[in-house]
């Protein structure tokens, strides 16, 4: 006797099978050694990676723009929305978390509508990468960084190992590929940022449930698996396993399967797009050996493709100074208070990291002063310009970038392709307080100057010089009240070993009156300055 399943059983299974394929593929990634990396001199350990040296293009670039844009942009409510919607109580105030309340009001309870349900609402319908990149380039950016994935664990490209990606879902486009094409066509270097290693712990609140109220004890959607998807838009996908990464006890360390998938997923990204710069958002390198292997793979691959010279940049925050030679160290919304021997990167944003409707952005004057200060100390600035959900900028963001473009058009020669001088600066701003250990202060911020704690004025001077040493630039970060400027570092005799042949003001056709004595360089400025916040004297040296 042959048993046959009835049609009412087989039909739903047959209908569901195509949608199950991506989930099955992600659950069993293609066979590959877990740590297979490109051959070469770099090995996956800190001592070997310390042989790295940042390439010349990065030392010259000074300014990059980054667009942090993901499904978290859909509500247009700022940072960490994908996590905060599951957090009932704000840990800082011990009051009801406003994001949790906002989410319920606009979308419903997280047991019925969680982060995953924002993904189909993300259409990117106004995204025009060529137009955006043209504006970024005009603002002075020498490279552009696209978000490959955030801590929300969603890949913004045609991911081989993550079925929750922008080609299969949401925009139905390979966003990273679109950015890469636009950036490289414009002559910009191209980078990617990778943050998904943190999803394991970052998304743990999605496992939870309300402890009071009408839905007390009803689990959030971070508990849902592929078997719960029948009849849902996400049928065949596994929220708990692949998106939220929450099949573990809260607080448990990442397991081997999670680490291996992250490694394969990121290696595939690097191999596919061959980025000039990779930005990791995690302290050190992500997930221990996985991060070390990815760094060695990036350096070896770049060296093989560039005639034995590493042309790629790996940037990440590092608290341990003894490991910073292995990569370009990043500092978020902060900076060292003195120059570093090797290039570093200050990472900041116009406002929140993700777009927030109605946000008031930082004044262009603040951004310019931070750029000047950073470059004087051998750093570069990476500016996040968050996109709206539809892929566009708002009017205030556009205005800020146009203002930045106007400034770099006049003063760029003192910024791009320059090097630090023997003295980086002078003035009251050098006395800004350093961050100290304490509650809520990350280890990577201790001993740094927070960008919002520094005030600049006309007495604050920052120096840069041309690579050949024949030109020195002295930026003064405010308008002197009496039109007279004293640059103490340029006293005679003093640090300046060459004689000054001429002094001019960038952006001004007027002849500059100046004298030099034991007190410094004395300059009488013209009544009309290019701006009131950051102008530059150009000193031609004999």
Coordinates of C-alpha atoms in Angstrom, one line a residue:
X1 CA 0.0 0.0 0.0
X2 CA 1.4 3.4 -1.0
X3 CA 0.5 6.3 1.3
X4 CA -0.1 9.6 -0.4
X5 CA -0.3 13.0 1.4
X6 CA -3.6 14.7 0.6
X7 CA -3.5 17.8 -1.6
X8 CA -4.4 20.2 1.3
X9 CA -1.1 19.2 3.0
X10 CA 1.1 19.2 -0.1
X11 CA -0.1 22.5 -1.7
X12 CA 1.0 24.8 1.2
X13 CA 4.3 23.0 1.4
X14 CA 4.9 23.5 -2.4
X15 CA 3.9 27.1 -2.2
X16 CA 6.2 27.8 0.7
X17 CA 9.3 26.0 -0.7
X18 CA 10.7 28.9 -2.9
X19 CA 10.5 31.3 0.0
X20 CA 12.3 28.8 2.3
X21 CA 15.4 28.6 0.0
X22 CA 17.0 31.8 1.2
X23 CA 16.6 30.8 4.9
X24 CA 18.0 27.3 4.2
X25 CA 21.0 28.9 2.3
X26 CA 21.7 31.2 5.2
X27 CA 21.4 28.3 7.7
X28 CA 23.9 26.2 5.8
X29 CA 26.3 28.6 4.1
X30 CA 28.4 27.3 1.2
X31 CA 31.2 25.1 2.4
X32 CA 34.4 27.1 3.0
X33 CA 37.1 27.1 5.6
X34 CA 36.0 29.4 8.4
X35 CA 39.1 31.5 8.3
X36 CA 40.4 31.2 4.7
X37 CA 42.1 34.5 3.9
X38 CA 44.2 35.8 1.0
X39 CA 47.8 34.7 1.1
X40 CA 50.5 37.3 1.9
X41 CA 52.8 38.7 4.5
X42 CA 50.0 39.8 6.9
X43 CA 49.0 37.2 9.5
X44 CA 45.9 37.4 11.7
X45 CA 47.7 38.7 14.8
X46 CA 48.5 42.2 16.2
X47 CA 52.2 41.9 15.8
X48 CA 51.9 41.1 12.1
X49 CA 49.2 43.7 11.4
X50 CA 51.5 46.3 13.0
X51 CA 53.6 46.3 9.8
X52 CA 50.7 48.2 8.2
X53 CA 51.2 51.8 7.1
X54 CA 48.3 54.1 5.9
X55 CA 48.5 54.8 2.2
X56 CA 49.4 58.2 0.7
X57 CA 45.9 58.7 -0.7
X58 CA 44.4 58.6 2.8
X59 CA 47.1 60.9 4.2
X60 CA 46.1 63.4 1.5
X61 CA 42.3 63.0 1.6
X62 CA 41.5 64.6 5.0
X63 CA 37.7 64.7 4.4
X64 CA 35.3 61.9 3.7
X65 CA 31.5 61.7 3.8
X66 CA 29.5 58.8 5.1
X67 CA 25.8 58.1 4.7
X68 CA 24.3 56.1 7.6
X69 CA 21.2 54.8 6.0
X70 CA 19.3 51.6 6.8
X71 CA 15.8 50.4 7.7
X72 CA 16.2 52.2 10.9
X73 CA 15.8 55.4 8.9
X74 CA 12.1 54.6 8.1
X75 CA 10.7 56.2 11.3
X76 CA 13.1 59.2 11.0
X77 CA 13.5 59.1 14.8
X78 CA 17.3 59.1 15.1
X79 CA 19.8 56.7 16.6
X80 CA 19.3 53.0 17.6
X81 CA 15.7 52.9 16.8
X82 CA 15.8 49.1 16.0
X83 CA 16.8 48.4 19.6
X84 CA 15.1 51.2 21.5
X85 CA 11.6 50.2 20.3
X86 CA 12.0 47.1 22.6
X87 CA 13.3 49.0 25.6
X88 CA 10.4 50.0 27.8
X89 CA 12.3 52.0 30.4
X90 CA 15.0 54.6 29.5
X91 CA 18.0 53.5 31.6
X92 CA 19.2 57.1 32.0
X93 CA 15.9 58.6 33.3
X94 CA 14.2 55.5 34.6
X95 CA 11.1 56.7 32.8
X96 CA 9.2 55.2 30.0
X97 CA 11.4 55.2 26.9
X98 CA 9.9 57.8 24.4
X99 CA 11.0 55.6 21.4
X100 CA 9.0 52.6 22.9
X101 CA 5.9 54.8 23.3
X102 CA 6.4 56.5 19.8
X103 CA 6.6 53.1 18.2
X104 CA 3.4 51.8 19.8
X105 CA 1.6 55.0 18.8
X106 CA 2.7 54.8 15.2
X107 CA 3.1 51.1 14.4
X108 CA 1.8 49.0 17.3
X109 CA 3.2 46.7 19.9
X110 CA 6.6 45.0 19.2
X111 CA 5.0 41.6 19.5
X112 CA 3.0 42.4 16.4
X113 CA 5.1 45.0 14.6
X114 CA 8.8 44.9 15.3
X115 CA 11.9 46.1 13.6
X116 CA 11.6 43.5 10.8
X117 CA 8.3 45.1 9.8
X118 CA 9.9 48.4 9.0
X119 CA 11.9 46.7 6.2
X120 CA 9.1 46.5 3.6
X121 CA 8.4 50.2 4.3
X122 CA 11.9 51.1 3.2
X123 CA 11.6 51.9 -0.5
X124 CA 14.5 54.3 -1.2
X125 CA 12.2 55.8 -3.8
X126 CA 14.1 59.2 -4.0
X127 CA 17.6 57.9 -3.9
X128 CA 19.9 59.4 -6.5
X129 CA 23.4 58.3 -5.7
X130 CA 25.1 60.2 -8.6
X131 CA 23.5 63.5 -7.5
X132 CA 24.3 62.9 -3.8
X133 CA 27.9 62.0 -4.6
X134 CA 28.3 65.1 -6.7
X135 CA 27.2 67.2 -3.8
X136 CA 29.5 65.4 -1.4
X137 CA 32.4 65.9 -3.8
X138 CA 31.7 69.6 -4.1
X139 CA 31.7 69.9 -0.3
X140 CA 35.3 68.6 -0.4
X141 CA 35.0 64.9 0.2
X142 CA 37.8 62.9 -1.3
X143 CA 36.1 59.6 -0.4
X144 CA 32.6 58.3 0.3
X145 CA 31.7 55.6 2.8
X146 CA 28.5 53.6 2.3
X147 CA 26.8 51.7 5.2
X148 CA 27.0 48.0 4.4
X149 CA 25.2 46.9 7.5
X150 CA 24.4 48.5 10.9
X151 CA 23.9 46.9 14.3
X152 CA 20.3 46.1 13.0
X153 CA 22.0 43.2 11.1
X154 CA 20.4 44.1 7.7
X155 CA 22.8 44.0 4.7
X156 CA 22.4 46.8 2.2
X157 CA 23.7 44.8 -0.7
X158 CA 23.2 41.5 -2.5
X159 CA 24.4 39.4 0.4
X160 CA 25.3 35.8 -0.1
X161 CA 25.0 34.9 3.5
X162 CA 22.3 37.1 4.9
X163 CA 18.8 36.7 3.5
X164 CA 17.7 39.9 5.2
X165 CA 19.2 42.2 2.6
X166 CA 18.2 45.1 0.4
X167 CA 18.0 43.1 -2.9
X168 CA 15.6 40.6 -1.5
X169 CA 13.6 43.0 0.7
X170 CA 12.8 46.7 1.1
X171 CA 14.4 48.8 -1.6
X172 CA 15.0 45.6 -3.8
X173 CA 18.3 47.2 -4.9
X174 CA 22.0 46.6 -4.2
X175 CA 22.6 49.9 -2.4
X176 CA 26.3 49.4 -1.8
X177 CA 26.8 48.7 -5.5
X178 CA 24.9 51.8 -6.5
X179 CA 27.0 53.9 -4.1
X180 CA 30.3 52.3 -5.4
X181 CA 29.5 53.0 -9.0
X182 CA 28.6 56.6 -8.3
X183 CA 31.6 57.3 -6.1
X184 CA 34.2 55.7 -8.5
X185 CA 32.6 57.4 -11.5
X186 CA 33.2 60.7 -9.8
X187 CA 36.8 59.9 -9.0
X188 CA 36.3 59.4 -5.3
X189 CA 37.7 56.6 -3.2
X190 CA 35.0 54.2 -2.0
X191 CA 34.6 52.7 1.5
X192 CA 32.1 50.6 3.4
X193 CA 31.1 50.6 7.1
X194 CA 30.4 47.3 8.9
X195 CA 28.6 47.2 12.3
X196 CA 26.7 43.9 12.3
X197 CA 29.0 42.1 14.7
X198 CA 27.2 43.8 17.6
X199 CA 23.8 42.5 16.7
X200 CA 24.2 39.4 19.0
X201 CA 24.1 41.5 22.2
X202 CA 22.6 44.7 20.8
X203 CA 19.3 43.1 19.9
X204 CA 18.8 41.1 23.1
X205 CA 15.9 43.4 24.2
X206 CA 14.0 41.9 21.2
X207 CA 13.8 38.6 23.1
X208 CA 11.8 40.3 25.9
X209 CA 8.2 41.1 26.7
X210 CA 6.3 43.8 28.6
X211 CA 6.2 43.1 32.3
X212 CA 3.1 45.2 32.9
X213 CA 0.1 46.2 30.9
X214 CA -2.4 44.4 28.6
X215 CA 0.3 42.5 26.7
X216 CA 2.3 41.6 29.7
X217 CA 4.3 38.4 29.0
X218 CA 3.6 38.4 25.3
X219 CA 7.0 38.0 23.6
X220 CA 8.4 40.6 21.2
X221 CA 9.1 39.5 17.7
X222 CA 12.7 38.8 18.4
X223 CA 11.5 35.3 19.5
X224 CA 9.8 34.5 16.1
X225 CA 11.3 31.8 13.9
X226 CA 10.8 30.7 10.3
X227 CA 8.0 28.3 11.5
X228 CA 6.0 31.4 12.6
X229 CA 6.0 33.0 9.2
X230 CA 3.3 31.0 7.4
X231 CA 0.8 33.5 6.0
X232 CA 3.1 36.5 6.9
X233 CA 5.0 38.7 4.5
X234 CA 8.2 37.3 5.8
X235 CA 7.3 33.7 5.2
X236 CA 10.5 31.6 4.7
X237 CA 12.7 33.9 6.7
X238 CA 13.9 33.5 10.2
X239 CA 13.7 36.7 12.3
X240 CA 15.1 35.3 15.5
X241 CA 17.9 33.4 13.9
X242 CA 19.1 35.5 10.9
X243 CA 18.0 39.0 11.6
X244 CA 17.9 39.5 15.4
X245 CA 20.5 36.7 16.1
X246 CA 18.6 35.9 19.4
X247 CA 18.7 32.1 19.8
X248 CA 20.9 32.4 22.9
X249 CA 20.7 33.2 26.6
X250 CA 21.0 37.0 27.2
X251 CA 24.6 37.8 28.1
X252 CA 26.1 34.7 26.5
X253 CA 29.1 35.2 24.3
X254 CA 28.7 34.8 20.5
X255 CA 28.8 31.2 19.4
X256 CA 30.9 29.7 16.7
X257 CA 28.2 29.7 14.1
X258 CA 27.5 33.4 14.5
X259 CA 31.2 34.3 14.3
X260 CA 31.7 32.2 11.2
X261 CA 28.7 33.6 9.4
X262 CA 29.9 37.1 10.2
X263 CA 33.3 36.4 8.9
X264 CA 32.1 34.8 5.6
X265 CA 29.5 37.6 5.2
X266 CA 32.1 40.4 5.6
X267 CA 34.8 38.6 3.6
X268 CA 32.2 38.3 0.7
X269 CA 31.6 42.1 1.0
X270 CA 35.3 42.9 0.8
X271 CA 35.9 40.6 -2.1
X272 CA 32.9 41.8 -4.0
X273 CA 33.5 45.6 -3.7
X274 CA 37.3 45.8 -3.0
X275 CA 36.8 48.9 -0.9
X276 CA 39.5 51.5 -0.4
X277 CA 38.4 51.9 3.2
X278 CA 36.6 49.7 5.7
X279 CA 35.2 51.2 8.8
X280 CA 34.4 48.9 11.8
X281 CA 32.2 50.4 14.5
X282 CA 33.3 47.9 17.2
X283 CA 36.1 48.5 19.7
X284 CA 39.2 46.8 18.5
X285 CA 38.5 44.4 15.7
X286 CA 35.1 42.6 15.7
X287 CA 34.6 39.1 17.2
X288 CA 38.2 38.4 18.1
X289 CA 39.9 36.1 15.6
X290 CA 37.3 36.9 13.0
X291 CA 38.3 40.6 13.0
X292 CA 42.0 39.7 12.9
X293 CA 41.5 37.4 9.9
X294 CA 39.4 40.1 8.1
X295 CA 42.2 42.7 8.6
X296 CA 44.9 40.3 7.3
X297 CA 42.7 39.4 4.3
X298 CA 42.1 43.0 3.5
X299 CA 45.7 44.0 3.6
X300 CA 47.0 40.9 1.7
X301 CA 44.3 41.3 -1.0
X302 CA 45.1 45.0 -1.4
X303 CA 48.8 44.4 -1.6
X304 CA 48.3 41.7 -4.3
X305 CA 46.2 44.1 -6.3
X306 CA 48.5 47.1 -6.0
X307 CA 52.0 45.8 -7.0
X308 CA 53.0 44.8 -3.5
X309 CA 51.8 48.0 -1.8
X310 CA 48.8 48.1 0.6
X311 CA 46.4 50.7 -0.7
X312 CA 43.5 50.0 1.6
X313 CA 42.5 51.6 4.9
X314 CA 41.0 49.7 7.9
X315 CA 39.6 52.1 10.5
X316 CA 38.3 51.2 13.9
X317 CA 38.2 52.5 17.5
X318 CA 41.1 51.2 19.6
X319 CA 41.6 51.9 23.3
X320 CA 45.0 50.2 23.4
X321 CA 47.6 52.6 22.1
X322 CA 50.1 49.7 21.6
X323 CA 47.9 48.2 18.9
X324 CA 47.1 51.4 16.9
X325 CA 49.9 50.8 14.4
X326 CA 47.8 47.9 13.0
X327 CA 45.1 50.2 11.5
X328 CA 43.8 53.7 11.4
X329 CA 42.3 54.5 14.8
X330 CA 38.9 56.3 14.9
X331 CA 37.5 58.6 17.6
X332 CA 33.8 59.2 17.6
X333 CA 32.8 62.8 18.4
X334 CA 36.2 63.4 20.0
X335 CA 39.9 63.8 19.2
X336 CA 43.3 63.5 20.8
X337 CA 44.6 66.8 22.2
X338 CA 48.0 66.5 20.4
X339 CA 49.2 65.2 17.1
X340 CA 49.7 61.5 16.5
X341 CA 52.6 60.0 14.6
X342 CA 50.3 58.0 12.3
X343 CA 47.1 59.2 10.6
X344 CA 43.9 58.9 12.6
X345 CA 40.2 59.5 11.9
X346 CA 37.7 61.7 13.7
X347 CA 34.1 60.4 13.0
X348 CA 31.3 62.8 13.5
X349 CA 27.8 63.7 12.1
X350 CA 25.8 66.7 11.1
X351 CA 23.3 65.5 13.8
X352 CA 22.3 62.1 15.1
X353 CA 23.9 59.1 13.3
X354 CA 20.5 58.2 11.8
X355 CA 18.1 60.7 10.3
X356 CA 15.8 62.5 12.8
X357 CA 13.0 64.6 11.5
X358 CA 13.2 68.2 12.7
X359 CA 16.8 67.9 13.9
X360 CA 18.8 71.0 14.2
X361 CA 22.3 70.4 12.7
X362 CA 25.7 71.5 13.8
X363 CA 26.7 74.9 12.4
X364 CA 29.0 74.8 9.5
X365 CA 31.5 76.9 11.4
X366 CA 31.8 74.2 14.1
X367 CA 32.4 71.5 11.4
X368 CA 35.1 73.6 9.7
X369 CA 36.9 74.4 12.9
X370 CA 36.9 70.7 13.8
X371 CA 38.2 69.8 10.4
X372 CA 41.1 72.3 10.7
X373 CA 42.0 71.2 14.2
X374 CA 41.9 67.5 13.1
X375 CA 44.1 68.1 10.1
X376 CA 46.6 70.1 12.1
X377 CA 47.0 67.0 14.4
X378 CA 47.6 64.5 11.5
X379 CA 44.0 63.4 11.4
X380 CA 41.2 63.2 8.9
X381 CA 37.5 63.9 9.4
X382 CA 34.7 61.5 8.4
X383 CA 31.3 63.3 8.4
X384 CA 28.1 61.3 8.6
X385 CA 25.3 62.9 6.6
X386 CA 22.3 60.7 7.4
X387 CA 19.7 60.2 4.6
X388 CA 15.9 60.4 5.0
X389 CA 14.1 57.1 4.6
X390 CA 13.4 57.8 0.9
X391 CA 17.1 58.4 0.2
X392 CA 17.2 62.1 0.0
X393 CA 18.7 65.0 2.1
X394 CA 16.6 67.6 3.7
X395 CA 17.0 71.3 2.9
X396 CA 19.1 72.0 6.0
X397 CA 21.6 69.2 5.2
X398 CA 21.9 70.4 1.6
X399 CA 22.5 74.0 2.8
X400 CA 25.2 72.8 5.3
X401 CA 27.0 70.9 2.5
X402 CA 26.9 73.8 0.2
X403 CA 28.3 76.1 2.9
X404 CA 31.1 73.5 3.5
X405 CA 31.7 73.5 -0.3
X406 CA 32.1 77.3 -0.3
X407 CA 34.6 77.1 2.5
X408 CA 36.7 74.3 1.0
X409 CA 36.8 76.0 -2.4
X410 CA 38.7 78.9 -0.8
X411 CA 40.7 77.1 1.9
X412 CA 41.2 73.6 0.6
X413 CA 44.8 74.2 -0.4
X414 CA 45.6 74.5 3.3
X415 CA 43.8 71.3 4.1
X416 CA 44.1 68.7 1.4
X417 CA 47.4 67.0 0.7
X418 CA 49.0 68.8 3.6
X419 CA 51.0 67.5 6.5
X420 CA 51.3 68.6 10.2
X421 CA 53.9 71.2 11.1
X422 CA 56.2 70.8 14.1
X423 CA 53.8 72.9 16.2
X424 CA 50.1 72.0 15.5
X425 CA 48.6 75.0 17.2
X426 CA 48.3 77.6 20.0
X427 CA 45.5 79.4 21.9
X428 CA 43.0 79.0 24.7
X429 CA 41.2 76.1 23.1
X430 CA 44.2 73.9 23.9
X431 CA 43.1 74.0 27.5
X432 CA 39.8 72.1 26.8
X433 CA 39.2 69.4 29.5
X434 CA 39.9 65.8 28.7
X435 CA 37.3 63.1 29.3
X436 CA 37.9 61.1 32.5
X437 CA 36.9 57.6 33.4
X438 CA 33.4 57.4 34.8
X439 CA 29.9 56.1 34.3
X440 CA 28.8 56.1 30.7
X441 CA 32.2 57.1 29.2
X442 CA 33.6 54.4 26.9
X443 CA 37.2 53.5 27.4
X444 CA 38.1 54.7 23.9
X445 CA 37.0 58.3 24.9
X446 CA 39.1 58.6 28.0
X447 CA 41.9 61.1 27.6
X448 CA 40.3 62.7 24.5
X449 CA 38.8 66.1 23.9
X450 CA 35.0 65.9 23.2
X451 CA 34.1 67.9 20.2
X452 CA 31.2 69.7 22.0
X453 CA 33.5 70.8 24.8
X454 CA 35.8 73.0 22.7
X455 CA 35.3 76.7 22.1
X456 CA 37.4 78.5 19.5
X457 CA 38.3 82.1 19.0
X458 CA 40.7 84.5 17.1
X459 CA 43.6 83.5 19.4
X460 CA 43.3 79.9 18.4
X461 CA 45.7 79.1 15.6
X462 CA 46.2 75.8 13.8
X463 CA 49.1 75.0 11.4
X464 CA 49.4 72.8 8.3
X465 CA 52.2 72.7 5.7
X466 CA 52.6 71.7 2.1
X467 CA 54.3 68.3 1.7
X468 CA 57.4 69.9 0.2
X469 CA 57.7 72.3 3.3
X470 CA 57.7 75.4 1.1
X471 CA 54.4 76.8 2.3
X472 CA 53.0 77.1 5.8
X473 CA 49.3 77.7 6.6
X474 CA 48.2 79.4 9.8
X475 CA 44.4 79.1 10.3
X476 CA 42.9 81.5 12.8
X477 CA 39.6 80.3 14.2
X478 CA 37.7 83.6 14.8
X479 CA 37.7 87.2 13.7
X480 CA 40.1 89.5 15.8
X481 CA 38.1 92.4 17.2
X482 CA 40.7 95.0 16.2
X483 CA 41.7 93.4 12.9
X484 CA 45.2 92.5 14.2
X485 CA 46.6 89.0 14.6
X486 CA 49.6 87.8 16.6
X487 CA 50.9 84.3 15.8
X488 CA 53.2 83.5 18.8
X489 CA 54.6 80.3 17.3
X490 CA 56.1 82.3 14.5
X491 CA 58.4 84.4 16.7
X492 CA 61.8 85.4 15.4
X493 CA 64.0 83.5 16.2
X494 CA 61.8 80.5 16.9
X495 CA 60.4 77.3 15.5
X496 CA 60.3 78.6 11.9
X497 CA 63.6 77.6 10.4
X498 CA 63.1 79.3 7.0
X499 CA 62.6 83.0 6.3
X500 CA 59.1 84.2 5.4
X501 CA 59.1 85.6 1.8
X502 CA 55.4 86.6 1.7
X503 CA 52.2 86.5 3.7
X504 CA 48.8 86.4 2.0
X505 CA 45.2 85.6 3.1
X506 CA 43.5 82.8 1.3
X507 CA 40.4 84.1 -0.4
X508 CA 41.5 87.8 -0.3
X509 CA 43.2 89.8 -3.1
X510 CA 44.4 92.4 -0.7
X511 CA 48.1 92.8 0.2
X512 CA 48.8 91.9 3.8
X513 CA 50.9 94.1 6.1
X514 CA 53.0 92.0 8.5
X515 CA 56.1 92.1 10.7
X516 CA 58.0 89.5 12.6
X517 CA 59.7 90.0 16.0
X518 CA 60.5 88.1 19.2
X519 CA 56.8 88.1 20.2
X520 CA 55.6 86.5 17.0
X521 CA 54.2 87.2 13.5
X522 CA 52.1 90.4 13.6
X523 CA 49.5 90.7 10.8
X524 CA 47.1 93.5 10.0
X525 CA 44.1 91.9 8.4
X526 CA 41.9 93.4 5.7
X527 CA 38.4 94.7 6.8
X528 CA 36.7 92.1 4.6
X529 CA 37.5 88.5 5.6
X530 CA 36.3 85.5 3.7
X531 CA 34.4 84.4 6.8
X532 CA 34.3 85.0 10.5
X533 CA 35.2 81.5 11.8
X534 CA 38.2 80.0 10.0
X535 CA 40.5 81.9 7.7
X536 CA 44.1 81.0 6.7
X537 CA 47.3 83.0 6.3
X538 CA 49.5 81.5 3.6
X539 CA 53.2 81.9 4.4
X540 CA 55.5 81.4 1.4
X541 CA 58.9 80.3 2.8
X542 CA 62.3 80.9 1.3

